[in-house]
Coordinates of C-alpha atoms and ligand atoms in Angstrom, one line a residue:
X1 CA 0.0 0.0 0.0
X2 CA 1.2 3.5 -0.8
X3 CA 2.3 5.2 2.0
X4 CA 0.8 8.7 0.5
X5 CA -3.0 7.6 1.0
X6 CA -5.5 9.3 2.9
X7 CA -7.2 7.6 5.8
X8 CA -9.9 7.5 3.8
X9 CA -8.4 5.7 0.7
X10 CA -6.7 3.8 3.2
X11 CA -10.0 1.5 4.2
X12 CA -10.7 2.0 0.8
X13 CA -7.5 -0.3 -0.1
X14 CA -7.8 -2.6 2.8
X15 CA -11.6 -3.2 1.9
X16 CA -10.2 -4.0 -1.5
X17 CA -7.9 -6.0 -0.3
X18 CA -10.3 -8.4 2.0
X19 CA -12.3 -8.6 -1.0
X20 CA -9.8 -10.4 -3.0
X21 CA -8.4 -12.6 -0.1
X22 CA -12.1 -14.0 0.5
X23 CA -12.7 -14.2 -3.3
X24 CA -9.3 -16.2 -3.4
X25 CA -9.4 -20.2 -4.5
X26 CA -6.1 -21.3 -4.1
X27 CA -4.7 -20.8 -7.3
X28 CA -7.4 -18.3 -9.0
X29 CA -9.6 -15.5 -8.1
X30 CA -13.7 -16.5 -8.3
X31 CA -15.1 -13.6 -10.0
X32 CA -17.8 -13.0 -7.5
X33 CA -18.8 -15.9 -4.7
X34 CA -21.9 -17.2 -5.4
X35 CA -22.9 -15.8 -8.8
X36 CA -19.6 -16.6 -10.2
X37 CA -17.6 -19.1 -9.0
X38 CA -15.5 -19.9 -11.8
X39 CA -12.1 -18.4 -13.0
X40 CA -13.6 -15.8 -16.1
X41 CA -10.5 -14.7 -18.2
X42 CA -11.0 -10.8 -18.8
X43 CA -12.0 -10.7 -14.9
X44 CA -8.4 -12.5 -14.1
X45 CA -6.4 -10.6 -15.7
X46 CA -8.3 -7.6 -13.9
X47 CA -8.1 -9.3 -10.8
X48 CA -3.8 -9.6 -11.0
X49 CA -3.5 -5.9 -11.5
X50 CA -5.2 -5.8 -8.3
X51 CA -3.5 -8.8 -6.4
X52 CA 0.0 -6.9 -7.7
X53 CA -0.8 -4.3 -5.5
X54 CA -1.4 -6.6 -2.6
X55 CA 0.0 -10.1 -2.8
X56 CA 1.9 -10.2 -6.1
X57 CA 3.1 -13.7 -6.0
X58 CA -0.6 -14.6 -6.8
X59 CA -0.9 -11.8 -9.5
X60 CA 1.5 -14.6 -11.4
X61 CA -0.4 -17.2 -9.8
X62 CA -3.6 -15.6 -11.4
X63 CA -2.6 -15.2 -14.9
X64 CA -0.8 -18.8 -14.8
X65 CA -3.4 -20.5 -13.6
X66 CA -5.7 -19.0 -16.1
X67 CA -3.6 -20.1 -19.4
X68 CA -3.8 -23.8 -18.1
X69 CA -7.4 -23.2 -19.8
X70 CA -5.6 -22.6 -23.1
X71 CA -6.1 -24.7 -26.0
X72 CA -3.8 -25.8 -28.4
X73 CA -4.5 -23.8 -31.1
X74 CA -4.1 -20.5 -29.1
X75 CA -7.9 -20.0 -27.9
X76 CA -7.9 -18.8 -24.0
X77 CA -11.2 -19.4 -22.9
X78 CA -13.6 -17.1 -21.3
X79 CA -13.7 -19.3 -17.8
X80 CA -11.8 -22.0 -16.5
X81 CA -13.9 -24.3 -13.9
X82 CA -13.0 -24.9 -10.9
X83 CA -13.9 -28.7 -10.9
X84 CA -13.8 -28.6 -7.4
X85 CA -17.2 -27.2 -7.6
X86 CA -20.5 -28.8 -7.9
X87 CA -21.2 -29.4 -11.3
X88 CA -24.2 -27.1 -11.1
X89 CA -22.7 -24.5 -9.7
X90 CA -22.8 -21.9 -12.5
X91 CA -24.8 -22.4 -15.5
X92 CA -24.0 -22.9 -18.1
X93 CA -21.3 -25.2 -16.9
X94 CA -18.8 -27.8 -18.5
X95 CA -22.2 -30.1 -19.3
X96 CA -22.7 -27.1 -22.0
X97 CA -19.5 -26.6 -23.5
X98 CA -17.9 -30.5 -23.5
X99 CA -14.6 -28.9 -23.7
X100 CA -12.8 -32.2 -22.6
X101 CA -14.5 -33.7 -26.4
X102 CA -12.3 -31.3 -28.3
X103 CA -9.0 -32.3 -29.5
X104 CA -7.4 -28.6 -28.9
X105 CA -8.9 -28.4 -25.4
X106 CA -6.1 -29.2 -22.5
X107 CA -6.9 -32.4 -20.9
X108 CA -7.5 -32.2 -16.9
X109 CA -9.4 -29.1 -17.1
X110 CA -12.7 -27.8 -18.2
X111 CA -13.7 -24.9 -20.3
X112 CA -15.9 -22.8 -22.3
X113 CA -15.4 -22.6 -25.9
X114 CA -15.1 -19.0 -26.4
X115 CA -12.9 -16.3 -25.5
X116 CA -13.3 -12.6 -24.2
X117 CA -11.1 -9.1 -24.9
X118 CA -7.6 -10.3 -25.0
X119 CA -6.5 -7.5 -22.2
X120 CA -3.9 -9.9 -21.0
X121 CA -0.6 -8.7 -22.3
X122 CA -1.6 -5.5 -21.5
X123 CA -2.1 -6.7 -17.8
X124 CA 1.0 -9.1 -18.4
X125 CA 3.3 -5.9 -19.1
X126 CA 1.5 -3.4 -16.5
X127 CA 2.2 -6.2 -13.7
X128 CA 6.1 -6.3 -14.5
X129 CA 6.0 -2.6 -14.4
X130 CA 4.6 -2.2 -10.9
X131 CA 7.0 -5.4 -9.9
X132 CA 8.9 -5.0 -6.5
X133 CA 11.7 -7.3 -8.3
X134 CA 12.6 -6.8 -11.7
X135 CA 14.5 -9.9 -12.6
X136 CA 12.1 -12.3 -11.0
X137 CA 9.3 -10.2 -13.3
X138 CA 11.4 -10.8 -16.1
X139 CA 11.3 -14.9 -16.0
X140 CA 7.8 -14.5 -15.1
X141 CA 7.5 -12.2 -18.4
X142 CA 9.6 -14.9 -20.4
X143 CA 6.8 -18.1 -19.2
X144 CA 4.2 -15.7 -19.7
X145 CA 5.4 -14.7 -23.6
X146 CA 4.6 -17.8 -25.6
X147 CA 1.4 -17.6 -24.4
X148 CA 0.5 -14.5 -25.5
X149 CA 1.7 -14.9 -28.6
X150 CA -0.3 -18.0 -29.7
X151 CA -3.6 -16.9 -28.3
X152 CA -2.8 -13.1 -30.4
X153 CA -1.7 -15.6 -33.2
X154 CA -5.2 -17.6 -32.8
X155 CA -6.9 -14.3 -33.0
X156 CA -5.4 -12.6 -35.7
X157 CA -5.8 -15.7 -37.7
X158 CA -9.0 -18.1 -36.7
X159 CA -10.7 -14.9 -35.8
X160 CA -10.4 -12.2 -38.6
X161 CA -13.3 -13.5 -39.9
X162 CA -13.8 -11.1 -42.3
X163 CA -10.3 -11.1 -43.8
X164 CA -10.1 -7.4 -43.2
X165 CA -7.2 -6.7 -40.0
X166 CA -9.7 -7.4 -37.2
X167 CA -10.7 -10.0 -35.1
X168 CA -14.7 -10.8 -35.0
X169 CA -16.5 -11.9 -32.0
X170 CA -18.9 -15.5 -32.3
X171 CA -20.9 -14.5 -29.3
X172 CA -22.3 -11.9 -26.9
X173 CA -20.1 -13.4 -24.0
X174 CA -16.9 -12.5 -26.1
X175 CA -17.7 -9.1 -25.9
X176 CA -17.6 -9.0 -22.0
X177 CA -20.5 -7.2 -22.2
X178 CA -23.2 -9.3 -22.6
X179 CA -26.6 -8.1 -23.2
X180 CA -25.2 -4.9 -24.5
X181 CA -28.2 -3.3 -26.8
X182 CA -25.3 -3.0 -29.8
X183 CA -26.1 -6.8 -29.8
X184 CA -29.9 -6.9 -30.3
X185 CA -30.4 -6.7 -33.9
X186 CA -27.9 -9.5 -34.9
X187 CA -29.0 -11.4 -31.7
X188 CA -32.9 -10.8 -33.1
X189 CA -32.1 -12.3 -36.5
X190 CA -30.8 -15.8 -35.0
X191 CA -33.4 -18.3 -35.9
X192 CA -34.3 -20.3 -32.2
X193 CA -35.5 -24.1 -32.6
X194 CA -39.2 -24.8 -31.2
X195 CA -37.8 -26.3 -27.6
X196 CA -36.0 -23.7 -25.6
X197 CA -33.3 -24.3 -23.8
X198 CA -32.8 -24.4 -19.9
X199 CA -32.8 -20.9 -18.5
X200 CA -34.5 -21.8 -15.4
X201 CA -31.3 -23.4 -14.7
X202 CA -29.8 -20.1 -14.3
X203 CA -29.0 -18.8 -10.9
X204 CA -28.8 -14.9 -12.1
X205 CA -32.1 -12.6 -12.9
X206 CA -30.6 -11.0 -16.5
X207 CA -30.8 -11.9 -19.1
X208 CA -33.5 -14.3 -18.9
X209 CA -36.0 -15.6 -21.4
X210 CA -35.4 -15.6 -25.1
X211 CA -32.4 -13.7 -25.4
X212 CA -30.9 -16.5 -23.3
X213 CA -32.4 -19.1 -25.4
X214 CA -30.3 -17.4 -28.2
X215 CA -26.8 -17.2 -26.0
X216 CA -27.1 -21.0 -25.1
X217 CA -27.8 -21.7 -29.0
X218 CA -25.1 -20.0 -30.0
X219 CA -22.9 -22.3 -28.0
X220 CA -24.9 -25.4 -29.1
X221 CA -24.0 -24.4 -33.1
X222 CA -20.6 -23.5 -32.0
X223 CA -19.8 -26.2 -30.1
X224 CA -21.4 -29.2 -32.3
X225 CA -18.8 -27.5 -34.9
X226 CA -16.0 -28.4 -33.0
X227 CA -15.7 -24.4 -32.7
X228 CA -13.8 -24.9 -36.1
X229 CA -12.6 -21.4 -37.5
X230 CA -14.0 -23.1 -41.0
X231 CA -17.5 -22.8 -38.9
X232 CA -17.3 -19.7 -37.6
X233 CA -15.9 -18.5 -40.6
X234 CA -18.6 -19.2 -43.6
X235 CA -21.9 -20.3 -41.3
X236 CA -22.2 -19.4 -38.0
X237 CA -24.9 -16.7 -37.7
X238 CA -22.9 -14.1 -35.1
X239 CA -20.3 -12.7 -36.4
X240 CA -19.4 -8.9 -35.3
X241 CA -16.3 -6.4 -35.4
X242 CA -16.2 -4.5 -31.9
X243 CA -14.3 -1.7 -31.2
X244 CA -13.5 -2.5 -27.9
X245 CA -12.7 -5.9 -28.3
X246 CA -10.4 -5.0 -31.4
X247 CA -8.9 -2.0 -29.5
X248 CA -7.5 -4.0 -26.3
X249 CA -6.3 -6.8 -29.3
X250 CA -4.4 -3.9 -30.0
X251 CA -3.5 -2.1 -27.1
X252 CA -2.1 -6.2 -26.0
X253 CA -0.1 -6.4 -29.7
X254 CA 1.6 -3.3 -28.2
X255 CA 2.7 -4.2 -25.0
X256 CA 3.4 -7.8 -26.4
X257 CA 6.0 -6.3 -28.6
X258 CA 7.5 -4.6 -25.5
X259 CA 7.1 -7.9 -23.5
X260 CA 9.1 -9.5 -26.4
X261 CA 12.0 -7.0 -26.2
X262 CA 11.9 -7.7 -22.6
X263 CA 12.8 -11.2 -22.8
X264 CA 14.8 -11.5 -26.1
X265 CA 12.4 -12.2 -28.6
X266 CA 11.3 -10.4 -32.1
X267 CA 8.5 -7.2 -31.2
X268 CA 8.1 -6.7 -35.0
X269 CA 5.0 -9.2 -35.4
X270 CA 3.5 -8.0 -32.5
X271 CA 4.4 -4.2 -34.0
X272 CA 2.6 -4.8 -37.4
X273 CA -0.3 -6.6 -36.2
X274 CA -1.0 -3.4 -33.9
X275 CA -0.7 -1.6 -37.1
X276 CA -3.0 -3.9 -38.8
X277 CA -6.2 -3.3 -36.5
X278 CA -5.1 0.4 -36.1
X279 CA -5.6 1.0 -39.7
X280 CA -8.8 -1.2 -39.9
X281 CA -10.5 0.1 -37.6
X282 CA -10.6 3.3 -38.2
X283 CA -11.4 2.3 -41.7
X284 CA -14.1 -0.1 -41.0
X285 CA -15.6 0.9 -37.6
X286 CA -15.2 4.6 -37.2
X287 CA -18.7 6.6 -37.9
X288 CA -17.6 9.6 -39.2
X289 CA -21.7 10.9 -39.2
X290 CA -21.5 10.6 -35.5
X291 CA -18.2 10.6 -34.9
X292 CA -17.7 7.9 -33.1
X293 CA -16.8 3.9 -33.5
X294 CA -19.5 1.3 -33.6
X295 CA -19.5 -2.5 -34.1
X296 CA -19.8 -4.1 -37.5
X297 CA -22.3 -7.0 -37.9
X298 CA -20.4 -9.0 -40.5
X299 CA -23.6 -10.6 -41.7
X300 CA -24.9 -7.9 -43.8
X301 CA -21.6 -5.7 -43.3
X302 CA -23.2 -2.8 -41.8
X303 CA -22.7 -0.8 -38.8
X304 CA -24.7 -1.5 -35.7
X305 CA -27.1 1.3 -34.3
X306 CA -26.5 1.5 -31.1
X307 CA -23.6 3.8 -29.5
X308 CA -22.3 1.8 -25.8
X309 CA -19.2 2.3 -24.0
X310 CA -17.2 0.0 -26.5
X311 CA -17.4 3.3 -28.9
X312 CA -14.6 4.5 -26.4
X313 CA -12.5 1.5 -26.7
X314 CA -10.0 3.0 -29.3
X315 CA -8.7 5.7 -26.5
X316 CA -6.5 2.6 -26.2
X317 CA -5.2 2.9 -29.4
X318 CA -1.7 5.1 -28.8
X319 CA -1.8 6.2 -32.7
X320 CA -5.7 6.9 -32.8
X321 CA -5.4 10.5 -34.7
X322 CA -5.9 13.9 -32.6
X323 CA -9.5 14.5 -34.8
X324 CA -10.9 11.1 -33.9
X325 CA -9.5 11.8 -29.8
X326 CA -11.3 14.8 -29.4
X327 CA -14.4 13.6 -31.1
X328 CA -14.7 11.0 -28.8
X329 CA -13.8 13.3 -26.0
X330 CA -16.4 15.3 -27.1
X331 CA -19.2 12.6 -27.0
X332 CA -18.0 11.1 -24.1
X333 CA -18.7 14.5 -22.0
X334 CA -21.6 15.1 -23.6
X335 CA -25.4 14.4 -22.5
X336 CA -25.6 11.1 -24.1
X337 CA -22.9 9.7 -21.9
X338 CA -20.8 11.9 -19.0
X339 CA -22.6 14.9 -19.5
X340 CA -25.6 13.6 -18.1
X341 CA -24.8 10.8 -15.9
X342 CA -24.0 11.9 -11.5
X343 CA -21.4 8.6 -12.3
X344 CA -20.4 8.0 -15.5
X345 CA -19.9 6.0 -17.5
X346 CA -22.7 4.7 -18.3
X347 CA -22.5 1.3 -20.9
X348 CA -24.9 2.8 -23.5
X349 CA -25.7 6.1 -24.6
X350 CA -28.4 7.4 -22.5
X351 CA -30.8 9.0 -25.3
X352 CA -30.3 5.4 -27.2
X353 CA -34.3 3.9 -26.7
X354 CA -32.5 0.7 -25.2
X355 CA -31.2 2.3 -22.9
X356 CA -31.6 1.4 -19.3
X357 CA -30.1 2.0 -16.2
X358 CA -30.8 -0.8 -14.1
X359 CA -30.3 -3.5 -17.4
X360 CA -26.5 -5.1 -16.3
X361 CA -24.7 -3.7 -19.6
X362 CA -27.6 -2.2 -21.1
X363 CA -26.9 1.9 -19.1
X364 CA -25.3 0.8 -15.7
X365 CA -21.7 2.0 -15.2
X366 CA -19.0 -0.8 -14.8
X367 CA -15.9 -0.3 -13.0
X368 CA -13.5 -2.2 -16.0
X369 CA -15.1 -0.5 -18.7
X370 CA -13.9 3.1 -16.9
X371 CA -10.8 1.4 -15.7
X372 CA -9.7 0.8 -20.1
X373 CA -11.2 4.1 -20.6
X374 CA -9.5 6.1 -17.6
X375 CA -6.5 4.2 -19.0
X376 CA -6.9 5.3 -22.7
X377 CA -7.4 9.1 -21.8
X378 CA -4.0 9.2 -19.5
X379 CA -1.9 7.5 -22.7
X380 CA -3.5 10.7 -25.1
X381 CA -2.7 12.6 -22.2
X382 CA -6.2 13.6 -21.1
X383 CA -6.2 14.7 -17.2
X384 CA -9.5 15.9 -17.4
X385 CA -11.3 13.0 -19.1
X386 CA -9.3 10.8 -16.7
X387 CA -9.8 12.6 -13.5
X388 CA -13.5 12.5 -13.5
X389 CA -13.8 8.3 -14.2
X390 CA -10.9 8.2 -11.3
X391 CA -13.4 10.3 -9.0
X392 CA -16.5 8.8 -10.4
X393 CA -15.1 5.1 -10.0
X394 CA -13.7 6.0 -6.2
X395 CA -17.1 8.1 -5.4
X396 CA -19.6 4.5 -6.1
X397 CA -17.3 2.3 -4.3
X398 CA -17.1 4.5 -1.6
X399 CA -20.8 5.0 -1.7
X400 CA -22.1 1.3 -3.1
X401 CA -19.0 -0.7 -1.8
X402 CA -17.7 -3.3 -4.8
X403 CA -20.6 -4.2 -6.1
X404 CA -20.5 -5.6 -10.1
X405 CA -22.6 -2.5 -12.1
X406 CA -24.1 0.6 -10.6
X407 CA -26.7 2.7 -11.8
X408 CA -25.2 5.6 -13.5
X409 CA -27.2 8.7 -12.5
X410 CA -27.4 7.7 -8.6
X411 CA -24.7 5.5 -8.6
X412 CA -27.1 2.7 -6.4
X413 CA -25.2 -0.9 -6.2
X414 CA -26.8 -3.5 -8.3
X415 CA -25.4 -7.2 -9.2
X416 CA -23.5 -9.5 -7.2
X417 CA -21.6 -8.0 -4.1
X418 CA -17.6 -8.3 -3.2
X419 CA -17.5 -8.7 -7.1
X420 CA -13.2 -9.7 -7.5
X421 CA -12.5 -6.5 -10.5
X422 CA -14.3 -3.6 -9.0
X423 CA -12.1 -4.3 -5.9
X424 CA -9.3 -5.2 -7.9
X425 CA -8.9 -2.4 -10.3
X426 CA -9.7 0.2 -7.5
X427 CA -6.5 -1.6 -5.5
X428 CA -4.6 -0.3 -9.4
X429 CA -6.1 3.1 -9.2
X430 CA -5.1 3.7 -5.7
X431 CA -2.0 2.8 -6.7
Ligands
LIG1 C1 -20.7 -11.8 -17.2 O1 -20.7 -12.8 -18.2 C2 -21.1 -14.2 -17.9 C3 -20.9 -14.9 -19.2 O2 -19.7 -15.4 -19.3 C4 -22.5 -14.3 -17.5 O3 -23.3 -13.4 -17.6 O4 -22.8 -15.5 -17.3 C5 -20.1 -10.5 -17.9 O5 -20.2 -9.4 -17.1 C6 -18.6 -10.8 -18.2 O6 -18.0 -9.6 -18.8 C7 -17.8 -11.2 -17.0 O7 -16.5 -11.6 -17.4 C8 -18.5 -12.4 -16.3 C9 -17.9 -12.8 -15.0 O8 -17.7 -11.6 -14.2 O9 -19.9 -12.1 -16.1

């Protein structure tokens, strides 16, 4: 802990801190006890920038144990099961995905099928920046590296689904934000068999009903696949470019390139595949009528309605041009998102009709999604944009305690409580 904290941000980190110890499994970090008890990859590698600050020989720990999830062809999974649990802990659970049936799986653990916004070597190279020892860090870095590379290598290849220099998402869950409304209209258009599936089974209250229906078949036409890139390539009905998905792919190519100088291998790869999405997606994803980014359905190649948080995702983008910066700037302050929010920022734009502020990513503000874009306005050098989502972040836990989503105009704690990232990435803020 930093010795120049307040007594007030004091509590704060020790608060933070208990959180993570209860939330701790023995070699991962549960992403909320109860409603999540499995090891989810975007939350882990949130969870080590946290556990750097506090225990850092389980930061590594963290991100180790969630690569033993990888499969051989690069794909890191969205969660990891802890097999120690009952198997109807968390639905859907291994019964859904059959991960041990797939030849690429790793044998002696379970997984999902699907992946979420490869933050990781970004985490990877913030962790060995904030290390107390250096050259430990290093072979840490060094175990770590290979990694990285094949699941970037999975995604640039098995992924760019449109053979155009990004990397498309197969399903709602890859986006990390689930029932975001940017999903509806290519989530509407799936055709649903007669039988629905099992959301009864579910131990959460949102999404429910059809829409679940539609993530569970998704899974089902994936998985029966053999989640072959072929598949997802040339038939399987969800298909979408996101901006924030692509921009931590490339915000991770970047920092892989430095992790690779850092232990001896070749950053140029990593270099030009950062260059690859930079130039796509400004090409293919920014708006310029409403200056900002949106998704791309790759079904019938158009841009998705619907203006969310993700739109801010390419602040992580260290080359994104001053013009398309302070349009986004300018957006972000406005009344559709800061401008009119007491705790920004809200996941959707708030004059969008799907908006809502109570809906889980569907208006509520999320402490990750201001953590990348708190992170993205101090790279372009933006003290004002990143002052007020450090203040707004610090004023709802302070007020809600770590609760998963909050509304954004009251800042009222909804979701799971003790949920690992919101105490995790406040422990990184705090510093
Ligand atoms: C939520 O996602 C899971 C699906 O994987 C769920 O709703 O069951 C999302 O908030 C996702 O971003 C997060 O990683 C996960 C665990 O916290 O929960």
């Amino acid at each position: 802990m930093s010795s120049r904290l307040t007594g007030d941000e004091t509590a704060l980190w020790k608060a933070a801190a208990r959180v993570l110890d209860a939330n701790w499994t023995g070699t991962a970090t549960a992403a909320s006890p109860g409603l999540y008890p499995h090891q989810w990859s975007w939350d882990s590698a949130f969870i080590s920038l946290g556990l750097a600050r506090h225990r850092p020989d389980r930061a590594e720990t963290e991100l180790l144990s969630l690569f033993r999830g990888q499969w051989a062809d690069g794909m890191l999974p969205h969660i990891v099961f802890n097999t120690s649990l009952a198997r109807h802990a968390f639905f859907p659970g291994p019964d859904l995905w059959r991960s041990t049936e797939q030849p690429a799986a790793p044998r002696g653990v379970q997984t999902s099928g699907l992946t979420q916004p490869p933050v990781h070597a970004l985490v990877a190279l913030r962790l060995h920046e904030c290390a107390p020892d250096g050259e430990s860090s290093r072979g840490f870095l060094a175990r770590l590296y290979p990694l990285l590379a094949a699941q970037h290598r999975y995604l640039a290849t098995a992924r760019d689904l449109g053979s155009s220099g990004l990397i498309a998402i197969c399903h709602p869950w890859e986006s990390g934000l689930d029932n975001s409304p940017a999903w509806d209209r290519p989530l509407g258009a799936l055709q649903l068999p007669p039988t629905a599936y099992a959301p009864a089974q579910r131990s959460r209250t949102l999404p429910t009903g059809e829409d679940y229906d539609r993530y569970v078949r998704l899974v089902a036409l994936m998985r029966d696949a053999g989640y072959r890139p072929g598949y997802l390539r040339d038939s399987h009905p969800f298909a979408v470019e996101d901006p924030l998905v692509n921009a931590t792919f490339l915000a991770s190519a970047h920092a892989l390139a430095e992790v690779a100088r850092i232990v001896g291998a070749d950053p140029a790869p990593h270099l030009e595949a950062a260059q690859r999405v930079h130039a796509a997606l400004l090409d293919r994803l920014w708006d310029a009528d409403t200056g900002c980014f949106r998704a791309r359905d790759l079904r019938d190649d158009r841009l998705l309605p619907v203006i969310t948080a993700g739109s801010f995702g390419p602040l992580l983008d260290p080359e994104l041009p001053a013009a398309h910066v302070r349009n986004l700037v300018d957006l972000l302050l406005s009344a559709r998102f800061a401008g009119a929010a007491g705790y920004p920022v809200p996941t959707c734009d708030i004059q969008a009709p799907a908006f809502d502020r109570g809906g889980y990513w569907r208006g509520p503000t999320w402490v990750s999604t201001n953590w990348l874009i708190w992170y993205g306005a101090l790279a372009h050098g933006l003290p004002v944009v990143a002052d007020l989502l450090y203040g707004s972040t610090m004023r709802l836990v302070r007020q809600s305690g770590f609760r998963e989503f909050f509304d954004p105009f009251d800042g009222t704690g909804r979701g799971s409580h003790d949920y690992s990232w919101s105490a995790a990435l406040v422990l990184d803020l705090l510093g």
